XYZ file of C-alpha atoms in Angstrom:
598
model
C 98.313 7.956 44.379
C 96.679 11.193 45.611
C 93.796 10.922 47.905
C 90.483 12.234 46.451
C 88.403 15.022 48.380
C 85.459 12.550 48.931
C 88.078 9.602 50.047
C 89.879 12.420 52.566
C 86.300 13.234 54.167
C 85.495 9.617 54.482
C 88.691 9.266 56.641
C 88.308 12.355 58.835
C 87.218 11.482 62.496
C 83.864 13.269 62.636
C 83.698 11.874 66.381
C 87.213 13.131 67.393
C 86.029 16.200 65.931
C 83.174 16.595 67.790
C 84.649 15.666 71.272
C 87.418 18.404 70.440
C 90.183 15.246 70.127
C 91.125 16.588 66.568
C 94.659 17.449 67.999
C 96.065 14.419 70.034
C 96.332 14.599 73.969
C 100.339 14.185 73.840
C 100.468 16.804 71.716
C 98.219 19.272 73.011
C 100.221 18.944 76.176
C 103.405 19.499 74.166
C 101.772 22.795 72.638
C 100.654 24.200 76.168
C 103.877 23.857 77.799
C 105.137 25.557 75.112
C 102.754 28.072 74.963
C 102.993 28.661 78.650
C 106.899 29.599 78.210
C 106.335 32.365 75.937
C 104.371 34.253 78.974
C 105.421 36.064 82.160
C 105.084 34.282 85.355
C 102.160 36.813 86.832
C 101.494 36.815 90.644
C 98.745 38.184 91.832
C 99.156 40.765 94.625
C 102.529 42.418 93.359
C 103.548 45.463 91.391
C 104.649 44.826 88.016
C 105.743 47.141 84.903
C 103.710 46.883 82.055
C 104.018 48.797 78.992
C 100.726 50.877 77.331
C 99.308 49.462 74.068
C 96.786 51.888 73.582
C 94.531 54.634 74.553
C 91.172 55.766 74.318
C 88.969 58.868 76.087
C 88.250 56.148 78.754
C 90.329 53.841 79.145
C 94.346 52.307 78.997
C 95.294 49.095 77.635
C 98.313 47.583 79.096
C 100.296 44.248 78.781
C 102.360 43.030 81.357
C 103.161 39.629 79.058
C 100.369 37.895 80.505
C 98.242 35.502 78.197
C 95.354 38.906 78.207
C 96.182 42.139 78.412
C 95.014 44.615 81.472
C 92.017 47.420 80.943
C 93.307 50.362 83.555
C 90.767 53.463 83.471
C 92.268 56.146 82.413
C 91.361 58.532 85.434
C 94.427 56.770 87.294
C 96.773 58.628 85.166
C 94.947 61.779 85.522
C 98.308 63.442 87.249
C 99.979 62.495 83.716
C 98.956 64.104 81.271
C 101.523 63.499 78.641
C 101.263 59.365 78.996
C 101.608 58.012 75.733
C 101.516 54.559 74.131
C 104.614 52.623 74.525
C 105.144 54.296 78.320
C 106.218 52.013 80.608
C 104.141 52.134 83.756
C 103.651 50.106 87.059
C 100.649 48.210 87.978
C 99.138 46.401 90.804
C 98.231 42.761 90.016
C 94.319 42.656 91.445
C 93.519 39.173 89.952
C 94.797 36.884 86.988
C 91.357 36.358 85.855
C 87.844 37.716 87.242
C 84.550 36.124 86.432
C 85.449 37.489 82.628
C 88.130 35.856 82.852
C 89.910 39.350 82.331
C 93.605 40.183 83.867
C 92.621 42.989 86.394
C 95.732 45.483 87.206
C 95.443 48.783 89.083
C 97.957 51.485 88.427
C 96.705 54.074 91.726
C 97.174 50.951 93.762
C 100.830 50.389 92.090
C 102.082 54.209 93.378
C 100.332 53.929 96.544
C 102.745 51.164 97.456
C 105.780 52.462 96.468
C 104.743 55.885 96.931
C 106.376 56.543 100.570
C 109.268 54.932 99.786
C 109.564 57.085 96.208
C 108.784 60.327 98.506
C 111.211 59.682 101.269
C 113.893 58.972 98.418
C 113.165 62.594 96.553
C 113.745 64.369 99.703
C 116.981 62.383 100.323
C 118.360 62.821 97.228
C 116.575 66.643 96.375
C 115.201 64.502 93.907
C 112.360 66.771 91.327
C 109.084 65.132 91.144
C 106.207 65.944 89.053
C 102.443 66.041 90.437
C 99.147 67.020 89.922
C 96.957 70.251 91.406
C 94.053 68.511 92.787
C 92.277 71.206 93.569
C 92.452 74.486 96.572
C 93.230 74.281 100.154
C 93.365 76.738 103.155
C 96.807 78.172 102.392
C 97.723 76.461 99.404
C 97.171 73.545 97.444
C 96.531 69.872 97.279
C 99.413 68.050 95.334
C 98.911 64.130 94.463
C 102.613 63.098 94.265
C 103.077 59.514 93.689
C 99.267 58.707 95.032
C 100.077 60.316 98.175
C 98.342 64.036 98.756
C 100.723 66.366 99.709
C 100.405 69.891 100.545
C 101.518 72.743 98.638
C 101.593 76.166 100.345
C 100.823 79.158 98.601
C 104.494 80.922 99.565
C 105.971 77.945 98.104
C 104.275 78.784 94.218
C 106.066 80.849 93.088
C 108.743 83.485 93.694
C 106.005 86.280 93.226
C 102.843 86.694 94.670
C 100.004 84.447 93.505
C 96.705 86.654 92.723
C 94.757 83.453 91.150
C 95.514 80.210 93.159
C 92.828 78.388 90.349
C 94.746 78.561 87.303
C 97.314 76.017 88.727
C 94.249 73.387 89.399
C 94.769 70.628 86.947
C 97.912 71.120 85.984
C 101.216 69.010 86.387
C 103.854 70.610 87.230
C 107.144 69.775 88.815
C 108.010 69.889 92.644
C 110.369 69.551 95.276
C 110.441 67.337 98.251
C 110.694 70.173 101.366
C 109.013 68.295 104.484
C 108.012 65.260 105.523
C 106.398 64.221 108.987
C 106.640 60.540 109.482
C 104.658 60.172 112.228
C 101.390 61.708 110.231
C 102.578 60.909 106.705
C 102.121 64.333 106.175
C 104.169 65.938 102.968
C 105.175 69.362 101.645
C 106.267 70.291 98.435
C 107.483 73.312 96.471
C 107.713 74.397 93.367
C 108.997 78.006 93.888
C 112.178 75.980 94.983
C 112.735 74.761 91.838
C 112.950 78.019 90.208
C 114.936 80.254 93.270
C 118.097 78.430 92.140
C 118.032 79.470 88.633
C 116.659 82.906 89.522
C 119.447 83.451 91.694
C 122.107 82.847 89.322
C 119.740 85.466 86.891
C 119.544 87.819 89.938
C 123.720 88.155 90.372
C 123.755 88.071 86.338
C 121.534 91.018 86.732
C 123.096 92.576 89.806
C 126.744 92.944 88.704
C 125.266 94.838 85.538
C 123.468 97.494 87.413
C 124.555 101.089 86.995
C 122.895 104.538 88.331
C 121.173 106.457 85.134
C 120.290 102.976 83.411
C 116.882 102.197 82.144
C 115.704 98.675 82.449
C 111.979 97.357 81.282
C 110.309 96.156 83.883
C 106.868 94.215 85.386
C 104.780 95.800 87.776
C 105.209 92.839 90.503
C 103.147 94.252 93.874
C 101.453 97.266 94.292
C 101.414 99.259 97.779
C 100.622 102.905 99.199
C 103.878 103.911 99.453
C 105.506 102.366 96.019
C 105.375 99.861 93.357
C 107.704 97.243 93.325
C 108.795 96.316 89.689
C 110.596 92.856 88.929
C 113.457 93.401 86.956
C 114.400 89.843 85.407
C 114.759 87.931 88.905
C 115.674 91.489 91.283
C 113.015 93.391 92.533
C 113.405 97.380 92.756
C 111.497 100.443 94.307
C 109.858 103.134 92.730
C 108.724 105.596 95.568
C 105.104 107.276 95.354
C 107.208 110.756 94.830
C 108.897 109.004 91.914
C 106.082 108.067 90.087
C 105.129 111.169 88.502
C 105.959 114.647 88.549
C 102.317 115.654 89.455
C 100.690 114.877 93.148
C 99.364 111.215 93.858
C 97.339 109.860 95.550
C 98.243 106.198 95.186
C 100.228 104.211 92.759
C 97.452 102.596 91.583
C 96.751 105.876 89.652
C 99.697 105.651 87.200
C 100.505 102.057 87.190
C 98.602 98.367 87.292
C 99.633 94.984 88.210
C 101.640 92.960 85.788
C 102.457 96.365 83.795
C 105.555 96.288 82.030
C 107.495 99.420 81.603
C 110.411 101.163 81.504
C 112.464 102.679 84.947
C 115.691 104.275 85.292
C 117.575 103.225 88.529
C 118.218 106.349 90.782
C 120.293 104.511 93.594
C 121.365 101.155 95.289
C 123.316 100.353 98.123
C 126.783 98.587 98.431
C 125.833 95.110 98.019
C 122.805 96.064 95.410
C 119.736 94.620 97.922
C 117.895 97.392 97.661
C 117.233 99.266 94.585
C 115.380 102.720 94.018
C 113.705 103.298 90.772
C 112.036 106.881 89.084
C 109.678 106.794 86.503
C 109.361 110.136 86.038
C 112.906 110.775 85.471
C 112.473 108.930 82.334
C 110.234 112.631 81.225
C 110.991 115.933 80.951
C 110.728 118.308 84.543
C 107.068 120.051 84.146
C 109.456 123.074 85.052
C 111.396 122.909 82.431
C 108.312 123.388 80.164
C 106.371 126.374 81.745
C 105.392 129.396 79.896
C 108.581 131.638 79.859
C 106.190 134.620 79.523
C 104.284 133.853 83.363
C 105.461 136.079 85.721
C 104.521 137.664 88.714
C 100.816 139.550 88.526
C 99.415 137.365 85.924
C 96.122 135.241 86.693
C 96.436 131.376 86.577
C 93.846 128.442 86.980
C 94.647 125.485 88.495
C 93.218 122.642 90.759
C 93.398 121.826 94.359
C 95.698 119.054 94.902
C 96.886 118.753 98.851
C 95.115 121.367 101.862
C 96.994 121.966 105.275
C 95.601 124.149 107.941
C 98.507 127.252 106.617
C 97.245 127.033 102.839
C 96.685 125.069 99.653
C 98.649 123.679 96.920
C 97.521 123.908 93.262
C 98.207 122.713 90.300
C 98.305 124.850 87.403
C 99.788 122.396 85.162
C 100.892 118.739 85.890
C 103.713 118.703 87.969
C 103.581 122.095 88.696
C 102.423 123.797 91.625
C 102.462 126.561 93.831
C 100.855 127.888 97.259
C 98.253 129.918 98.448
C 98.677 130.587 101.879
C 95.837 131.083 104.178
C 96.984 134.969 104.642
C 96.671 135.397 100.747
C 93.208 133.838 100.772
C 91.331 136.638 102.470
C 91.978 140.335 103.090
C 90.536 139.477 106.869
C 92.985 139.739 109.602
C 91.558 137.443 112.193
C 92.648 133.738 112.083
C 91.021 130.854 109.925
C 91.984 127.826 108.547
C 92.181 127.289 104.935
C 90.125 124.380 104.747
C 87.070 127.357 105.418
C 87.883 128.727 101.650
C 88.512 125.243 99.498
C 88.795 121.459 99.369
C 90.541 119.239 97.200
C 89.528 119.216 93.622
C 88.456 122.725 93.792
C 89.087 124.504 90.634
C 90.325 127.996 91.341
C 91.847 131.108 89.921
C 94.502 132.812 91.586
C 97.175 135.513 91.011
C 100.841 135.061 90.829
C 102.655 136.745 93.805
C 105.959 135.009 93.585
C 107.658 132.979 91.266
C 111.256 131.052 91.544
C 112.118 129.028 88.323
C 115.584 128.066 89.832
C 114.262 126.681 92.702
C 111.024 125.512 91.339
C 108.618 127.776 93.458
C 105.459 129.775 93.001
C 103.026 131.645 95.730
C 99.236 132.679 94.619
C 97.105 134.168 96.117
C 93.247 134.692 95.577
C 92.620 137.833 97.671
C 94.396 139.903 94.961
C 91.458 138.870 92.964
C 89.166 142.081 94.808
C 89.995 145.358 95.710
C 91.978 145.712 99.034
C 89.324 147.326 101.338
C 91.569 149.402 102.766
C 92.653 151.394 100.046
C 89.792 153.781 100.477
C 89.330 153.733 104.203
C 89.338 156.788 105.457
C 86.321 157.560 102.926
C 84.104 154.967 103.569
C 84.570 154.452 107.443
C 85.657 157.981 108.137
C 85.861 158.728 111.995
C 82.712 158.890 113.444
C 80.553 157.276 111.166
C 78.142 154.466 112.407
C 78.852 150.935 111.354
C 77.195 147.382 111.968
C 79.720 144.920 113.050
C 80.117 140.929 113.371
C 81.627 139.948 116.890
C 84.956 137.638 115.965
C 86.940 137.194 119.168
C 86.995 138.267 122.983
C 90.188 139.770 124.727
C 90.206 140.679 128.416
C 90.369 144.830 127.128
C 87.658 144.400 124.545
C 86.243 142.626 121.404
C 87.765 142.465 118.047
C 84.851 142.614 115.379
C 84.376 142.739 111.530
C 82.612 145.420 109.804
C 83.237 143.582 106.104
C 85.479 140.591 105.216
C 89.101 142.414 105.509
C 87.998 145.312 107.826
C 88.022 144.464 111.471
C 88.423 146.679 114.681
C 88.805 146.944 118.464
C 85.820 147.926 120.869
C 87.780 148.814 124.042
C 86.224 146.946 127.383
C 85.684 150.610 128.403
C 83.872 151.709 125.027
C 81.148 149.219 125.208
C 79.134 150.676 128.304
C 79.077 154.066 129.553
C 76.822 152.735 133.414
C 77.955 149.442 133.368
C 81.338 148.218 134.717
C 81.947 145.304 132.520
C 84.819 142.837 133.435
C 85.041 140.932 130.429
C 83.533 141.348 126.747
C 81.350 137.961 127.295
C 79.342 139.686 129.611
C 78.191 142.385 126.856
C 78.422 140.276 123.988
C 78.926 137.009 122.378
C 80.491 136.016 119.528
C 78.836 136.451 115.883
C 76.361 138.575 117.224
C 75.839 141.720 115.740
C 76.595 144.656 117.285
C 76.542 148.745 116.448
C 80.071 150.653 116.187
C 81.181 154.008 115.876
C 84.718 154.938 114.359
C 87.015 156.399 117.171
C 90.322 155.918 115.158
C 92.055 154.759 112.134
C 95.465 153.060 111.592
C 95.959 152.284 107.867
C 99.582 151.524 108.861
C 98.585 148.628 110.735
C 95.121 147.982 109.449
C 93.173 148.256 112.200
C 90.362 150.442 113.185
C 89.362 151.871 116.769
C 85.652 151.387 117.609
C 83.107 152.412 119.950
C 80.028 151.187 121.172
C 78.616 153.219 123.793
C 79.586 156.353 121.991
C 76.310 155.888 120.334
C 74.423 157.438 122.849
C 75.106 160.598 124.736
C 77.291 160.861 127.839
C 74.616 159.540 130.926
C 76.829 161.015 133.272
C 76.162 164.661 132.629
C 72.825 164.040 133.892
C 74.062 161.860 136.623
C 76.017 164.783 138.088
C 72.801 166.858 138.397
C 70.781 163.441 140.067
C 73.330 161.789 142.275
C 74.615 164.580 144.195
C 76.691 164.525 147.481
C 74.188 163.382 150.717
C 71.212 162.954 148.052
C 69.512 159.660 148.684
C 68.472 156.735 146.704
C 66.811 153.437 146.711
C 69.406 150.974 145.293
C 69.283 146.996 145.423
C 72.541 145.281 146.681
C 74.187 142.722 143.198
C 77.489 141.713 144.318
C 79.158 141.284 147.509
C 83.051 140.916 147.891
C 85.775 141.278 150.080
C 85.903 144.901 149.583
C 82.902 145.874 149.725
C 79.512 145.739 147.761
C 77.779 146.698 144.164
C 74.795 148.495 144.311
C 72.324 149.207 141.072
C 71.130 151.974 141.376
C 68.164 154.239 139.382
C 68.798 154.958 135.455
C 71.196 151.533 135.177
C 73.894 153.197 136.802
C 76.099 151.072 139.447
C 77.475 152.524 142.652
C 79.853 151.015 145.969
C 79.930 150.907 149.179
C 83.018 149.237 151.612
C 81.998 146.967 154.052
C 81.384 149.421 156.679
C 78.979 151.384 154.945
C 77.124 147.937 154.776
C 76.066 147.649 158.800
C 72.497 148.222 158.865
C 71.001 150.377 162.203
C 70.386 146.881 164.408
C 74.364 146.168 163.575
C 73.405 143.496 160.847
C 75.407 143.512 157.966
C 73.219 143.934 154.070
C 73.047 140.701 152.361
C 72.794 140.547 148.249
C 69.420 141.126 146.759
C 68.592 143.778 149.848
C 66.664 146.910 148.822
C 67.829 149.465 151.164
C 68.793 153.463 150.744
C 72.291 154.844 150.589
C 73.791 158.070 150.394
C 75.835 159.435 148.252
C 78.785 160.133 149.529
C 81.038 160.621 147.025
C 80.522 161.172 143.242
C 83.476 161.300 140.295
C 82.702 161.750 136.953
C 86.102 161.477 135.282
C 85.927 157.771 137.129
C 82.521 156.895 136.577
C 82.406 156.775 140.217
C 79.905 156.643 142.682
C 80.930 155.813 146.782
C 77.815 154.863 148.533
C 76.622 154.593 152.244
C 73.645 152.960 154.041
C 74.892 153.293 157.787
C 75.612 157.011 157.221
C 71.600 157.789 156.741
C 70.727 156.724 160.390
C 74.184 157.974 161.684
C 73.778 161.505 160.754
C 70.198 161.439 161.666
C 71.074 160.129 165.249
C 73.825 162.845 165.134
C 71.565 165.453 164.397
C 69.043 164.401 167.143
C 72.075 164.167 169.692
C 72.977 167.919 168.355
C 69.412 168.927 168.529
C 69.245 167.698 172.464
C 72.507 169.706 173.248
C 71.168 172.529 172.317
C 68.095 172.197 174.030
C 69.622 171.268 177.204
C 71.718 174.570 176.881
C 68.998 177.000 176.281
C 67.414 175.376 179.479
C 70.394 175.898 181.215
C 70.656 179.701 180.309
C 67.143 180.438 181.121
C 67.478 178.871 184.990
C 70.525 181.083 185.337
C 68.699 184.178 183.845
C 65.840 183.774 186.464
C 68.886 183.307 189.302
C 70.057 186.455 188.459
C 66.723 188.642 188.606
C 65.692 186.724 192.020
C 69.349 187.974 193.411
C 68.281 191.880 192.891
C 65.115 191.445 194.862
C 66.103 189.384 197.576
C 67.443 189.442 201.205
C 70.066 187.981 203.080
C 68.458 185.097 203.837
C 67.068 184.352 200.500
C 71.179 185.331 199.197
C 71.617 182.044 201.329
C 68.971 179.981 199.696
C 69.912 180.811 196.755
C 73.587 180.063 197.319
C 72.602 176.606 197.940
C 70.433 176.197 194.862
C 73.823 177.766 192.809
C 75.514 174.803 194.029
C 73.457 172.348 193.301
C 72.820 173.392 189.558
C 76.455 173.879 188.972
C 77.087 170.532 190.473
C 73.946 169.305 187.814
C 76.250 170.780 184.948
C 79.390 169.639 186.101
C 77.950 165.970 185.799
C 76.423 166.411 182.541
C 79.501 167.458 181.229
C 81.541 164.511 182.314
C 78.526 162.275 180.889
């Protein structure tokens, strides 16, 4: 007989019920135990492997087949960023149960335990490990491999250069185990290892393939002065500044840019295909090849200063093609100056073509040939003797080379420029880019060059000289220069004379110091020679001369007149004035005789 709802209610144990005894105490027991064998024993303080149940923006769930599951956040897998649910993963066992009553695990604490151990074992076994960029270092890059920071250099990248070290942070990517230091725990990793391998297998793949003439595409890998260096699939190659382009440049930068791609023909490589040498311009027509066939020589061009030297200037006339205007074709001047004083680079100039090689890829301009050659017409419009102003250009010990107009210069002989003054050299007339007054002596078309005068302006001094400045005239003069050989003397009207040393000695035996005013004789004048030979001694010489002459004759006449008077005394006398006068004979005669010895 079925028991009613209201008779089942009146049976229930409401007490039981309340002290939770619904379920008997020998079988609650039985249901625990049973319970219990259907979980993992858990310990706390050891590394377990769990297994992710789920995910969130925050947070992983994972069960380790514990009676709750753990909460890890997710910032502990930050290094893998591909964990999924249903990875397997290790965790740390922090508690069973915290005041929650919540299983606490900790994957970051899992790694760091194992994580030597893991480390050492990748670099005995060239195990490849993945990690995660943490962020930029001096040199490189902080790697968290297994928990443990390790250090990634910035060689050890990649196989090229790294421009941007900040587009690898936050990335995983795989490494290599290169270095450990026990001692410091300190570990290096690369990743540029992990690619050199298969790169060097593409490299000999490449290599063995290689044949002079072939084009290859390229990437534009490193960028220097003298070259860009293009990756070709693994091998790097050379393309030389000169092979670049046909025109000039100034750096590679110019025609190419980093990461470029583009094609090259290879030009050369040696016997075991290390280095490789590259043209880009070979992959165009020559600029030669495509000049005007109706240029030739005469015909005016315009082109643009590319390169200067101190001998001339190159231009370009069209890209790749240039030719030279030497520093003699710049000017119709003879005198030396450097190109640099005509152009610089990036000048745009005309010029005329004086000499053109197509076979050998050559041209010469010139930009003189753009006037009219001065000296076509020379003997008209600097005929000899006309007057001229000049522009001092250089000093030679015979003279001064000027220029009357650019392309028309001339010599002033050291002995043209003064007709008075003796000059020894041109800088003590002169100086350069002064102006100065010429007349034309000579002309040589031949050898473009004109013979000039300056003192030719005026009229020969020297005429008049001859008249003043006669032999044994005298004349104040002031003592300049003293030498060796004698002395100069200025002398009235700017003319110089000389005097040796002995014509120096001054009448209380001194010898005339420079700067003395004294007078001098002339005692010799040349006018061929422009020469005067002067004397200061000889003034008081001749005059003491003439006073000793003067004397002489003096003392003679006195002489005659005493013997005059003898002689009329010896008519009138007797023989005992003969006597006295005998004696007085003597005695004069002896008088005479003694001056003469004296």
């Amino acid at each position: 007989m079925a028991t009613t709802s209201a008779e089942a209610d009146e049976n229930f144990d409401w007490e039981a019920y309340a002290n939770d005894d619904v379920i008997p105490a020998s079988e609650k027991e039985e249901l625990a135990n049973r319970y219990a064998e259907t979980l993992s024993s858990v310990v706390e303080k050891e590394v377990v492997e769990g297994t992710v149940i789920s995910m969130n923006k925050r947070e992983v769930v994972v069960n380790i087949g514990y009676k709750s599951d753990g909460i890890i956040s997710l910032n502990e897998f930050r290094y893998d960023p591909e964990l999924k649910v249903g990875d397997k993963v290790e965790v740390y066992v922090e508690t069973q149960e915290d005041k929650k009553g919540q299983l606490t695990l900790s994957h970051k604490k899992a790694r760091a335990l194992r994580s030597w151990d893991r480390v050492n074992a990748a670099l005995e076994n060239d195990e490849i490990i993945k990690g995660y960029v943490k962020c930029r270092t001096k040199g490189g890059m902080i790697v968290d491999v297994f928990g443990i920071e390790a250090f990634l250099p910035g060689s050890q990248i990649d196989v090229k250069p790294i421009r941007d070290y900040d587009i690898y942070v936050g990335k995983t990517m795989e490494f290599k185990v290169v270095k450990i230091n026990q001692e410091f725990k300190n570990v290096v990793v690369s990743h540029k290892a992990l690619i050199e391998a298969e790169l060097e297998q593409q490299k000999k793949d490449i290599i063995s393939k290689l044949e002079k003439g072939q084009v290859l595409e390229g990437t534009v890998k490193n960028i220097t002065s003298y070259g860009v260096f293009i990756d070709l699939g693994g091998v790097d190659g050379l393309i030389h500044i000169t092979d670049l382009s046909w025109g000039r440049v100034n750096h590679p930068n110019e025609i190419v840019e980093l990461d470029q791609k583009l094609n090259v023909v290879i030009l050369d490589f040696d016997d075991e295909k290390k280095r490789i040498a590259l043209g880009l311009k070979q992959l165009t027509p020559h600029p030669w090849d495509a000049l005007s066939a109706d240029l030739k020589v005469g015909d005016r061009v315009k082109g643009k200063v590319v390169v200067m030297a101190d001998y001339g200037a190159f231009v370009e006339i069209a890209p790749g093609v240039e030719g030279l205007i030497h520093v003699s074709e710049m000017s119709w001047s003879q005198h030396l100056r450097s190109a640099q004083d005509f152009m610089k680079v990036g000048d745009e100039v005309e010029a005329v073509v004086l000499t053109l090689d197509r076979d050998e890829r050559k041209m010469s301009l010139g930009i003189k040939q753009l006037k009219n050659d001065p000296w076509q017409n020379i003997e008209e419009k600097y005929a000899v003797g006309t007057k001229h102003k000049a522009i001092v250009r250089n000093f030679t010990n015979f003279g001064v080379f000027v220029e009357i107009e650019e392309g028309v210069d001339g010599l002033i002989h050291i002995s043209d420029l003064s007709w008075t003054k003796k000059v020894k050299h041109p800088a003590e007339f002169t100086q350069i880019g002064a102006e100065i007054d010429v007349v034309v002596l000579e002309i040589d078309k031949e050898n473009r060059r004109l013979s000039l005068g300056h003192k030719q302006l005026e009229e020969n001094p020297w005429d008049v000289f001859e008249t003043i400045f006669t032999v044994d005239s005298i004349h104040e003069g002031t003592i300049t220069e003293i030498f060796d050989k004698g002395a100069v003397i200025a002398l009235p009207y700017g003319v110089e004379g000389f005097a040796t040393p002995r014509h120096l000695v001054k009448e209380d035996g001194t010898q005339a110091k420079v700067d003395e005013k004294l007078p001098f004789k002339v005692i010799e004048f040349n006018k061929g020679a422009k020469r005067i030979i002067l004397s200061h001694s000889r003034i008081f010489e001749d005059e003491q001369k003439a006073a000793d002459n003067a004397k002489k004759k003096d003392e003679a006449s006195a002489t005659k007149k005493a013997v005059k008077k003898v002689k009329e005394k010896l008519e009138k006398t007797t023989l005992g004035d003969i006597t006295e006068l005998a004696a007085l004979k003597d005695q004069m005669e002896a008088k005479g005789e003694g001056e003469k010895n004296n």
